[in-house]
Amino acid sequence: MDRNNHPPGTRNSRHKKNKYSFSTKIAFLSVFAISFILVCGAVYATYAMQHKPKEASKLEEDDQYEQKEAALLEKIRKDQNQEEFKTTEQEKTDGSIQTLIYEPVAVDSIPQLPTIKTELTGLIDVTQKNSPKETAIKLIGYVKRVKINEQVISYQPVVETYTWDQEKEDWSEKTEQGKNTAFVNQKTKQPLSLQDIFMSEANVLAVQQVVQQKLLSESPDGNAIIDDILNMPIISLDGTAFTYYSDKISLGLPENPTGKKEITLSYKEIAGYVNPEFIDVSSIKDALPKPLDPDKKYISLTFDDGPNPETTPRLLDILKEKGVKATFFMLGQNVVKHESVVKRVAEEGHEVASHSYSHPQLTGVDAQTVKDEVQNTDKAIYRAIGKLPTDFRPPYGAVNKDVATIIGKPIIQWSVDSQDWQSHNAQAIIKRIDDTAYNDTIVLMHDVHPETVDAVSTVIDHLRGAGYEILPSKELLGKKAKPLHMYYGSKDERPVQ
């Protein structure tokens, strides 16, 4: 065969085929290499992003911490730099815990400061002990000052704990306040006292009545404990422990059958007996009646010596018909005999008050007799209506300082004597009141005399015809009459001598 003569498509075809295969391989390898490089680059980039050098990460974290720390300390110092309450800063660092204590500069304005500082130190010590040692912590101890009103400032130890949160890259905050708050009278720069709040022994005796009634009302069986409640030691302006609030007060109690160690009274309950300068005046808003209209005339009808089972109900019918409320000064010995009449008096809106148990002249008997006369009547009235009488009229109007102290209630006298006890004549009673009545007076009558009851309807008509508005004595006196004082009208108040 002629070697130079090849069949078509043999040698040239193979050459072309081999040339094509080589080019394809080269191209494939190039693409593979490029892809491999790109994938490796991406993997490396991802790895590099996720695994920065520890040193760089640490630097970023430190920078973030330092910025937040500086901002926190700036805020703390700004908060403590109050114009009205200057303080000095004491700084201490123990490991990861930095403590900043701010002490008041004007220590004379806080007489209780040593006690406050002791509690503040205790709070800080406990917080330090319970704080983790591996975490950055800022402890801020200071005395919180709050202006309650123009006369009262409160001071309380406070510890704020700021803990660095690694995940959030920020500070978390926790505040703990001391259990004790010191209140200071801004007039005297002395600790706030019961003397500041109640002002006088007379007001304290009035508050004592409120305490007694509240303990009885909250007891499941007031009759079982009434003797112990009536004989509880009197609140002392100097010795009674108390906790002050702007709208209420908690008073410590001596050992008593209720087991209560303290009782809380809203100022609204004792509005007539607290100094408004030392409380939130909004807490007693509307607690006392509005002052009497100076352009009107007022008078009060009072009835002594009852109740009587025949005359008192007839009198109540007349008062109901006329729409008049009155005050009944009852004898305890009559109350125990006629409880249903006493209940009716109270239910129909009249005031039930005390006139002793058996009508002795209290200035002529010993102290124990006075006490028995008062307490036995208190118990009799309480058993009848569930409430202690708050006002007292001494038989014959006879009273002195010692007797008034034992009585422990406002003394309600009279300024117009109907002399019904002497005349026993309806027309004479009417004329006597017509002739002697004047504005802001208390009229003395007796519901045990039939002639008095006969006169009452006309007495009411004449008084109203003369322009008088008839009120029970408590309302006439503005619901703020107090013990150790006697009253002849709302403008005639006299301390018992």
mmCIF file of N, CA, C and O in Angstrom, residues 85-166:
data_model
loop_
_atom_site.group_PDB
_atom_site.id
_atom_site.type_symbol
_atom_site.label_atom_id
_atom_site.label_comp_id
_atom_site.label_asym_id
_atom_site.label_seq_id
_atom_site.Cartn_x
_atom_site.Cartn_y
_atom_site.Cartn_z
ATOM 1 N N PHE A 85 -28.977 70.036 97.598
ATOM 2 C CA PHE A 85 -28.512 68.953 98.469
ATOM 3 C C PHE A 85 -27.101 68.560 98.067
ATOM 4 O O PHE A 85 -26.878 67.621 97.315
ATOM 5 N N LYS A 86 -26.125 69.308 98.564
ATOM 6 C CA LYS A 86 -24.738 69.078 98.214
ATOM 7 C C LYS A 86 -24.193 67.828 98.902
ATOM 8 O O LYS A 86 -24.503 67.560 100.068
ATOM 9 N N THR A 87 -23.346 67.082 98.168
ATOM 10 C CA THR A 87 -22.754 65.864 98.715
ATOM 11 C C THR A 87 -21.272 65.808 98.363
ATOM 12 O O THR A 87 -20.801 66.508 97.461
ATOM 13 N N THR A 88 -20.530 64.980 99.089
ATOM 14 C CA THR A 88 -19.135 64.689 98.760
ATOM 15 C C THR A 88 -19.035 63.244 98.309
ATOM 16 O O THR A 88 -19.733 62.367 98.823
ATOM 17 N N GLU A 89 -18.148 62.990 97.358
ATOM 18 C CA GLU A 89 -17.997 61.642 96.799
ATOM 19 C C GLU A 89 -16.802 60.921 97.421
ATOM 20 O O GLU A 89 -15.715 61.472 97.521
ATOM 21 N N GLN A 90 -17.045 59.683 97.830
ATOM 22 C CA GLN A 90 -15.980 58.810 98.317
ATOM 23 C C GLN A 90 -15.929 57.585 97.404
ATOM 24 O O GLN A 90 -16.935 56.897 97.233
ATOM 25 N N GLU A 91 -14.736 57.336 96.817
ATOM 26 C CA GLU A 91 -14.610 56.242 95.846
ATOM 27 C C GLU A 91 -13.691 55.152 96.379
ATOM 28 O O GLU A 91 -12.668 55.426 97.013
ATOM 29 N N LYS A 92 -14.074 53.901 96.117
ATOM 30 C CA LYS A 92 -13.253 52.762 96.529
ATOM 31 C C LYS A 92 -13.414 51.657 95.497
ATOM 32 O O LYS A 92 -14.529 51.368 95.043
ATOM 33 N N THR A 93 -12.293 51.048 95.097
ATOM 34 C CA THR A 93 -12.330 49.951 94.129
ATOM 35 C C THR A 93 -11.737 48.704 94.766
ATOM 36 O O THR A 93 -10.638 48.726 95.322
ATOM 37 N N ASP A 94 -12.491 47.622 94.675
ATOM 38 C CA ASP A 94 -12.049 46.337 95.213
ATOM 39 C C ASP A 94 -12.265 45.288 94.135
ATOM 40 O O ASP A 94 -13.373 44.785 93.942
ATOM 41 N N GLY A 95 -11.178 44.950 93.396
ATOM 42 C CA GLY A 95 -11.319 44.007 92.298
ATOM 43 C C GLY A 95 -12.175 44.602 91.190
ATOM 44 O O GLY A 95 -11.895 45.688 90.669
ATOM 45 N N SER A 96 -13.242 43.909 90.836
ATOM 46 C CA SER A 96 -14.127 44.366 89.762
ATOM 47 C C SER A 96 -15.240 45.276 90.273
ATOM 48 O O SER A 96 -16.071 45.728 89.494
ATOM 49 N N ILE A 97 -15.284 45.529 91.587
ATOM 50 C CA ILE A 97 -16.365 46.330 92.177
ATOM 51 C C ILE A 97 -15.860 47.724 92.524
ATOM 52 O O ILE A 97 -14.914 47.888 93.303
ATOM 53 N N GLN A 98 -16.482 48.710 91.913
ATOM 54 C CA GLN A 98 -16.182 50.109 92.229
ATOM 55 C C GLN A 98 -17.349 50.666 93.044
ATOM 56 O O GLN A 98 -18.499 50.570 92.630
ATOM 57 N N THR A 99 -17.048 51.240 94.202
ATOM 58 C CA THR A 99 -18.088 51.788 95.079
ATOM 59 C C THR A 99 -17.942 53.294 95.181
ATOM 60 O O THR A 99 -16.853 53.806 95.450
ATOM 61 N N LEU A 100 -19.074 53.985 94.951
ATOM 62 C CA LEU A 100 -19.118 55.434 95.106
ATOM 63 C C LEU A 100 -20.154 55.768 96.174
ATOM 64 O O LEU A 100 -21.321 55.384 96.046
ATOM 65 N N ILE A 101 -19.733 56.452 97.220
ATOM 66 C CA ILE A 101 -20.646 56.843 98.291
ATOM 67 C C ILE A 101 -20.736 58.357 98.328
ATOM 68 O O ILE A 101 -19.719 59.056 98.331
ATOM 69 N N TYR A 102 -21.983 58.852 98.368
ATOM 70 C CA TYR A 102 -22.224 60.291 98.394
ATOM 71 C C TYR A 102 -22.828 60.673 99.742
ATOM 72 O O TYR A 102 -23.915 60.249 100.076
ATOM 73 N N GLU A 103 -22.075 61.459 100.506
ATOM 74 C CA GLU A 103 -22.532 61.872 101.832
ATOM 75 C C GLU A 103 -22.964 63.336 101.800
ATOM 76 O O GLU A 103 -22.309 64.172 101.174
ATOM 77 N N PRO A 104 -24.074 63.650 102.476
ATOM 78 C CA PRO A 104 -24.532 65.048 102.525
ATOM 79 C C PRO A 104 -23.486 65.947 103.175
ATOM 80 O O PRO A 104 -22.786 65.542 104.106
ATOM 81 N N VAL A 105 -23.395 67.170 102.669
ATOM 82 C CA VAL A 105 -22.461 68.140 103.232
ATOM 83 C C VAL A 105 -23.059 68.808 104.463
ATOM 84 O O VAL A 105 -22.422 68.913 105.509
ATOM 85 N N ALA A 106 -24.313 69.256 104.338
ATOM 86 C CA ALA A 106 -24.971 69.967 105.445
ATOM 87 C C ALA A 106 -25.540 68.956 106.438
ATOM 88 O O ALA A 106 -26.744 68.695 106.472
ATOM 89 N N VAL A 107 -24.680 68.357 107.235
ATOM 90 C CA VAL A 107 -25.108 67.298 108.150
ATOM 91 C C VAL A 107 -26.026 67.814 109.250
ATOM 92 O O VAL A 107 -26.821 67.056 109.814
ATOM 93 N N ASP A 108 -25.942 69.114 109.563
ATOM 94 C CA ASP A 108 -26.785 69.664 110.630
ATOM 95 C C ASP A 108 -28.264 69.632 110.266
ATOM 96 O O ASP A 108 -29.124 69.679 111.153
ATOM 97 N N SER A 109 -28.565 69.575 108.973
ATOM 98 C CA SER A 109 -29.966 69.578 108.544
ATOM 99 C C SER A 109 -30.603 68.197 108.656
ATOM 100 O O SER A 109 -31.798 68.053 108.461
ATOM 101 N N ILE A 110 -29.793 67.178 108.964
ATOM 102 C CA ILE A 110 -30.320 65.812 109.089
ATOM 103 C C ILE A 110 -29.881 65.243 110.434
ATOM 104 O O ILE A 110 -28.838 64.587 110.539
ATOM 105 N N PRO A 111 -30.635 65.479 111.487
ATOM 106 C CA PRO A 111 -30.219 64.993 112.803
ATOM 107 C C PRO A 111 -30.118 63.468 112.870
ATOM 108 O O PRO A 111 -29.384 62.934 113.701
ATOM 109 N N GLN A 112 -30.822 62.762 112.001
ATOM 110 C CA GLN A 112 -30.784 61.293 112.020
ATOM 111 C C GLN A 112 -29.680 60.722 111.128
ATOM 112 O O GLN A 112 -29.648 59.515 110.871
ATOM 113 N N LEU A 113 -28.758 61.578 110.636
ATOM 114 C CA LEU A 113 -27.754 61.129 109.672
ATOM 115 C C LEU A 113 -26.909 59.947 110.159
ATOM 116 O O LEU A 113 -26.650 59.023 109.385
ATOM 117 N N PRO A 114 -26.432 59.924 111.410
ATOM 118 C CA PRO A 114 -25.649 58.755 111.838
ATOM 119 C C PRO A 114 -26.400 57.433 111.654
ATOM 120 O O PRO A 114 -25.813 56.431 111.210
ATOM 121 N N THR A 115 -27.687 57.426 111.968
ATOM 122 C CA THR A 115 -28.488 56.207 111.788
ATOM 123 C C THR A 115 -28.624 55.856 110.312
ATOM 124 O O THR A 115 -28.531 54.688 109.916
ATOM 125 N N ILE A 116 -28.833 56.882 109.478
ATOM 126 C CA ILE A 116 -28.968 56.654 108.035
ATOM 127 C C ILE A 116 -27.666 56.090 107.462
ATOM 128 O O ILE A 116 -27.674 55.144 106.663
ATOM 129 N N LYS A 117 -26.527 56.654 107.886
ATOM 130 C CA LYS A 117 -25.229 56.190 107.387
ATOM 131 C C LYS A 117 -24.964 54.745 107.798
ATOM 132 O O LYS A 117 -24.413 53.955 107.024
ATOM 133 N N THR A 118 -25.357 54.402 109.011
ATOM 134 C CA THR A 118 -25.174 53.016 109.466
ATOM 135 C C THR A 118 -25.965 52.047 108.596
ATOM 136 O O THR A 118 -25.447 50.999 108.179
ATOM 137 N N GLU A 119 -27.207 52.398 108.291
ATOM 138 C CA GLU A 119 -28.013 51.526 107.443
ATOM 139 C C GLU A 119 -27.462 51.478 106.021
ATOM 140 O O GLU A 119 -27.437 50.426 105.390
ATOM 141 N N LEU A 120 -26.995 52.620 105.519
ATOM 142 C CA LEU A 120 -26.425 52.669 104.174
ATOM 143 C C LEU A 120 -25.183 51.778 104.079
ATOM 144 O O LEU A 120 -25.017 51.021 103.110
ATOM 145 N N THR A 121 -24.327 51.850 105.088
ATOM 146 C CA THR A 121 -23.131 50.996 105.109
ATOM 147 C C THR A 121 -23.512 49.523 105.106
ATOM 148 O O THR A 121 -22.910 48.708 104.403
ATOM 149 N N GLY A 122 -24.532 49.190 105.888
ATOM 150 C CA GLY A 122 -24.995 47.803 105.922
ATOM 151 C C GLY A 122 -25.516 47.333 104.578
ATOM 152 O O GLY A 122 -25.238 46.208 104.138
ATOM 153 N N LEU A 123 -26.280 48.200 103.891
ATOM 154 C CA LEU A 123 -26.803 47.846 102.564
ATOM 155 C C LEU A 123 -25.671 47.590 101.570
ATOM 156 O O LEU A 123 -25.706 46.632 100.793
ATOM 157 N N ILE A 124 -24.647 48.458 101.603
ATOM 158 C CA ILE A 124 -23.516 48.318 100.689
ATOM 159 C C ILE A 124 -22.745 47.032 100.982
ATOM 160 O O ILE A 124 -22.380 46.280 100.074
ATOM 161 N N ASP A 125 -22.514 46.747 102.264
ATOM 162 C CA ASP A 125 -21.771 45.536 102.632
ATOM 163 C C ASP A 125 -22.493 44.279 102.146
ATOM 164 O O ASP A 125 -21.855 43.362 101.602
ATOM 165 N N VAL A 126 -23.790 44.225 102.345
ATOM 166 C CA VAL A 126 -24.556 43.055 101.912
ATOM 167 C C VAL A 126 -24.520 42.921 100.392
ATOM 168 O O VAL A 126 -24.364 41.831 99.847
ATOM 169 N N THR A 127 -24.651 44.050 99.686
ATOM 170 C CA THR A 127 -24.640 44.024 98.229
ATOM 171 C C THR A 127 -23.291 43.567 97.709
ATOM 172 O O THR A 127 -23.205 42.769 96.768
ATOM 173 N N GLN A 128 -22.199 44.061 98.297
ATOM 174 C CA GLN A 128 -20.861 43.637 97.896
ATOM 175 C C GLN A 128 -20.671 42.142 98.098
ATOM 176 O O GLN A 128 -20.133 41.436 97.244
ATOM 177 N N LYS A 129 -21.142 41.651 99.220
ATOM 178 C CA LYS A 129 -20.991 40.237 99.548
ATOM 179 C C LYS A 129 -21.734 39.344 98.561
ATOM 180 O O LYS A 129 -21.251 38.256 98.208
ATOM 181 N N ASN A 130 -22.885 39.798 98.101
ATOM 182 C CA ASN A 130 -23.709 38.984 97.216
ATOM 183 C C ASN A 130 -23.435 39.223 95.731
ATOM 184 O O ASN A 130 -24.084 38.602 94.882
ATOM 185 N N SER A 131 -22.485 40.099 95.415
ATOM 186 C CA SER A 131 -22.202 40.411 94.010
ATOM 187 C C SER A 131 -21.147 39.461 93.448
ATOM 188 O O SER A 131 -20.195 39.102 94.147
ATOM 189 N N PRO A 132 -21.275 39.043 92.165
ATOM 190 C CA PRO A 132 -20.259 38.178 91.544
ATOM 191 C C PRO A 132 -18.934 38.920 91.407
ATOM 192 O O PRO A 132 -18.908 40.101 91.057
ATOM 193 N N LYS A 133 -17.828 38.229 91.675
ATOM 194 C CA LYS A 133 -16.530 38.895 91.695
ATOM 195 C C LYS A 133 -15.922 39.040 90.297
ATOM 196 O O LYS A 133 -15.024 39.835 90.094
ATOM 197 N N GLU A 134 -16.395 38.245 89.320
ATOM 198 C CA GLU A 134 -15.792 38.266 87.993
ATOM 199 C C GLU A 134 -16.444 39.264 87.048
ATOM 200 O O GLU A 134 -16.039 39.425 85.908
ATOM 201 N N THR A 135 -17.468 39.956 87.507
ATOM 202 C CA THR A 135 -18.212 40.891 86.672
ATOM 203 C C THR A 135 -17.984 42.326 87.143
ATOM 204 O O THR A 135 -17.929 42.594 88.338
ATOM 205 N N ALA A 136 -17.893 43.246 86.188
ATOM 206 C CA ALA A 136 -17.718 44.656 86.540
ATOM 207 C C ALA A 136 -18.999 45.190 87.169
ATOM 208 O O ALA A 136 -20.082 45.041 86.612
ATOM 209 N N ILE A 137 -18.854 45.812 88.342
ATOM 210 C CA ILE A 137 -20.013 46.298 89.095
ATOM 211 C C ILE A 137 -19.718 47.680 89.651
ATOM 212 O O ILE A 137 -18.602 47.958 90.109
ATOM 213 N N LYS A 138 -20.746 48.549 89.599
ATOM 214 C CA LYS A 138 -20.670 49.859 90.232
ATOM 215 C C LYS A 138 -21.721 49.911 91.337
ATOM 216 O O LYS A 138 -22.914 49.684 91.091
ATOM 217 N N LEU A 139 -21.312 50.184 92.557
ATOM 218 C CA LEU A 139 -22.236 50.350 93.678
ATOM 219 C C LEU A 139 -22.291 51.821 94.039
ATOM 220 O O LEU A 139 -21.267 52.436 94.347
ATOM 221 N N ILE A 140 -23.504 52.378 93.996
ATOM 222 C CA ILE A 140 -23.685 53.796 94.282
ATOM 223 C C ILE A 140 -24.537 53.926 95.537
ATOM 224 O O ILE A 140 -25.716 53.567 95.548
ATOM 225 N N GLY A 141 -23.953 54.424 96.597
ATOM 226 C CA GLY A 141 -24.684 54.609 97.850
ATOM 227 C C GLY A 141 -24.910 56.089 98.126
ATOM 228 O O GLY A 141 -23.974 56.888 98.015
ATOM 229 N N TYR A 142 -26.156 56.438 98.447
ATOM 230 C CA TYR A 142 -26.446 57.843 98.701
ATOM 231 C C TYR A 142 -27.685 57.979 99.584
ATOM 232 O O TYR A 142 -28.375 56.990 99.870
ATOM 233 N N VAL A 143 -27.947 59.196 100.006
ATOM 234 C CA VAL A 143 -29.124 59.497 100.820
ATOM 235 C C VAL A 143 -30.144 60.195 99.922
ATOM 236 O O VAL A 143 -29.879 61.284 99.399
ATOM 237 N N LYS A 144 -31.281 59.555 99.739
ATOM 238 C CA LYS A 144 -32.327 60.117 98.883
ATOM 239 C C LYS A 144 -33.110 61.174 99.652
ATOM 240 O O LYS A 144 -33.600 60.921 100.749
ATOM 241 N N ARG A 145 -33.222 62.353 99.073
ATOM 242 C CA ARG A 145 -33.928 63.472 99.698
ATOM 243 C C ARG A 145 -35.224 63.735 98.947
ATOM 244 O O ARG A 145 -35.217 63.888 97.733
ATOM 245 N N VAL A 146 -36.349 63.777 99.681
ATOM 246 C CA VAL A 146 -37.649 64.043 99.053
ATOM 247 C C VAL A 146 -38.349 65.141 99.841
ATOM 248 O O VAL A 146 -38.493 65.050 101.063
ATOM 249 N N LYS A 147 -38.820 66.148 99.133
ATOM 250 C CA LYS A 147 -39.581 67.229 99.762
ATOM 251 C C LYS A 147 -41.038 66.809 99.828
ATOM 252 O O LYS A 147 -41.739 66.765 98.821
ATOM 253 N N ILE A 148 -41.521 66.467 101.039
ATOM 254 C CA ILE A 148 -42.909 66.038 101.213
ATOM 255 C C ILE A 148 -43.842 67.225 101.077
ATOM 256 O O ILE A 148 -44.850 67.184 100.378
ATOM 257 N N ASN A 149 -43.518 68.304 101.765
ATOM 258 C CA ASN A 149 -44.234 69.569 101.659
ATOM 259 C C ASN A 149 -43.299 70.658 102.174
ATOM 260 O O ASN A 149 -42.110 70.416 102.371
ATOM 261 N N GLU A 150 -43.833 71.844 102.374
ATOM 262 C CA GLU A 150 -42.967 72.955 102.781
ATOM 263 C C GLU A 150 -42.314 72.731 104.138
ATOM 264 O O GLU A 150 -41.280 73.314 104.431
ATOM 265 N N GLN A 151 -42.904 71.885 104.976
ATOM 266 C CA GLN A 151 -42.403 71.718 106.340
ATOM 267 C C GLN A 151 -41.702 70.383 106.587
ATOM 268 O O GLN A 151 -41.052 70.214 107.615
ATOM 269 N N VAL A 152 -41.822 69.439 105.675
ATOM 270 C CA VAL A 152 -41.283 68.105 105.926
ATOM 271 C C VAL A 152 -40.396 67.654 104.767
ATOM 272 O O VAL A 152 -40.800 67.699 103.600
ATOM 273 N N ILE A 153 -39.180 67.233 105.123
ATOM 274 C CA ILE A 153 -38.256 66.631 104.160
ATOM 275 C C ILE A 153 -37.942 65.213 104.644
ATOM 276 O O ILE A 153 -37.730 64.989 105.836
ATOM 277 N N SER A 154 -37.918 64.259 103.704
ATOM 278 C CA SER A 154 -37.578 62.886 104.079
ATOM 279 C C SER A 154 -36.200 62.526 103.545
ATOM 280 O O SER A 154 -35.766 63.018 102.502
ATOM 281 N N TYR A 155 -35.515 61.652 104.285
ATOM 282 C CA TYR A 155 -34.192 61.171 103.898
ATOM 283 C C TYR A 155 -34.179 59.654 104.046
ATOM 284 O O TYR A 155 -34.596 59.130 105.079
ATOM 285 N N GLN A 156 -33.654 58.968 103.010
ATOM 286 C CA GLN A 156 -33.660 57.506 103.022
ATOM 287 C C GLN A 156 -32.394 56.977 102.353
ATOM 288 O O GLN A 156 -31.999 57.452 101.288
ATOM 289 N N PRO A 157 -31.730 55.989 102.971
ATOM 290 C CA PRO A 157 -30.543 55.415 102.333
ATOM 291 C C PRO A 157 -30.924 54.586 101.114
ATOM 292 O O PRO A 157 -31.912 53.853 101.128
ATOM 293 N N VAL A 158 -30.141 54.725 100.051
ATOM 294 C CA VAL A 158 -30.405 54.014 98.798
ATOM 295 C C VAL A 158 -29.093 53.481 98.241
ATOM 296 O O VAL A 158 -28.061 54.162 98.280
ATOM 297 N N VAL A 159 -29.124 52.254 97.699
ATOM 298 C CA VAL A 159 -27.978 51.682 96.991
ATOM 299 C C VAL A 159 -28.422 51.276 95.595
ATOM 300 O O VAL A 159 -29.373 50.512 95.431
ATOM 301 N N GLU A 160 -27.729 51.825 94.584
ATOM 302 C CA GLU A 160 -27.975 51.441 93.202
ATOM 303 C C GLU A 160 -26.827 50.545 92.738
ATOM 304 O O GLU A 160 -25.657 50.873 92.941
ATOM 305 N N THR A 161 -27.171 49.421 92.132
ATOM 306 C CA THR A 161 -26.173 48.470 91.635
ATOM 307 C C THR A 161 -26.233 48.432 90.120
ATOM 308 O O THR A 161 -27.277 48.137 89.530
ATOM 309 N N TYR A 162 -25.085 48.722 89.478
ATOM 310 C CA TYR A 162 -24.982 48.636 88.023
ATOM 311 C C TYR A 162 -24.041 47.482 87.682
ATOM 312 O O TYR A 162 -22.868 47.477 88.082
ATOM 313 N N THR A 163 -24.529 46.501 86.953
ATOM 314 C CA THR A 163 -23.761 45.306 86.600
ATOM 315 C C THR A 163 -23.566 45.260 85.085
ATOM 316 O O THR A 163 -24.533 45.437 84.326
ATOM 317 N N TRP A 164 -22.323 45.024 84.650
ATOM 318 C CA TRP A 164 -22.040 44.981 83.209
ATOM 319 C C TRP A 164 -22.568 43.683 82.614
ATOM 320 O O TRP A 164 -22.229 42.593 83.057
ATOM 321 N N ASP A 165 -23.430 43.832 81.601
ATOM 322 C CA ASP A 165 -24.010 42.680 80.901
ATOM 323 C C ASP A 165 -23.211 42.455 79.618
ATOM 324 O O ASP A 165 -23.305 43.244 78.668
ATOM 325 N N GLN A 166 -22.417 41.364 79.585
ATOM 326 C CA GLN A 166 -21.513 41.110 78.462
ATOM 327 C C GLN A 166 -22.271 40.896 77.155
ATOM 328 O O GLN A 166 -21.860 41.367 76.094
#
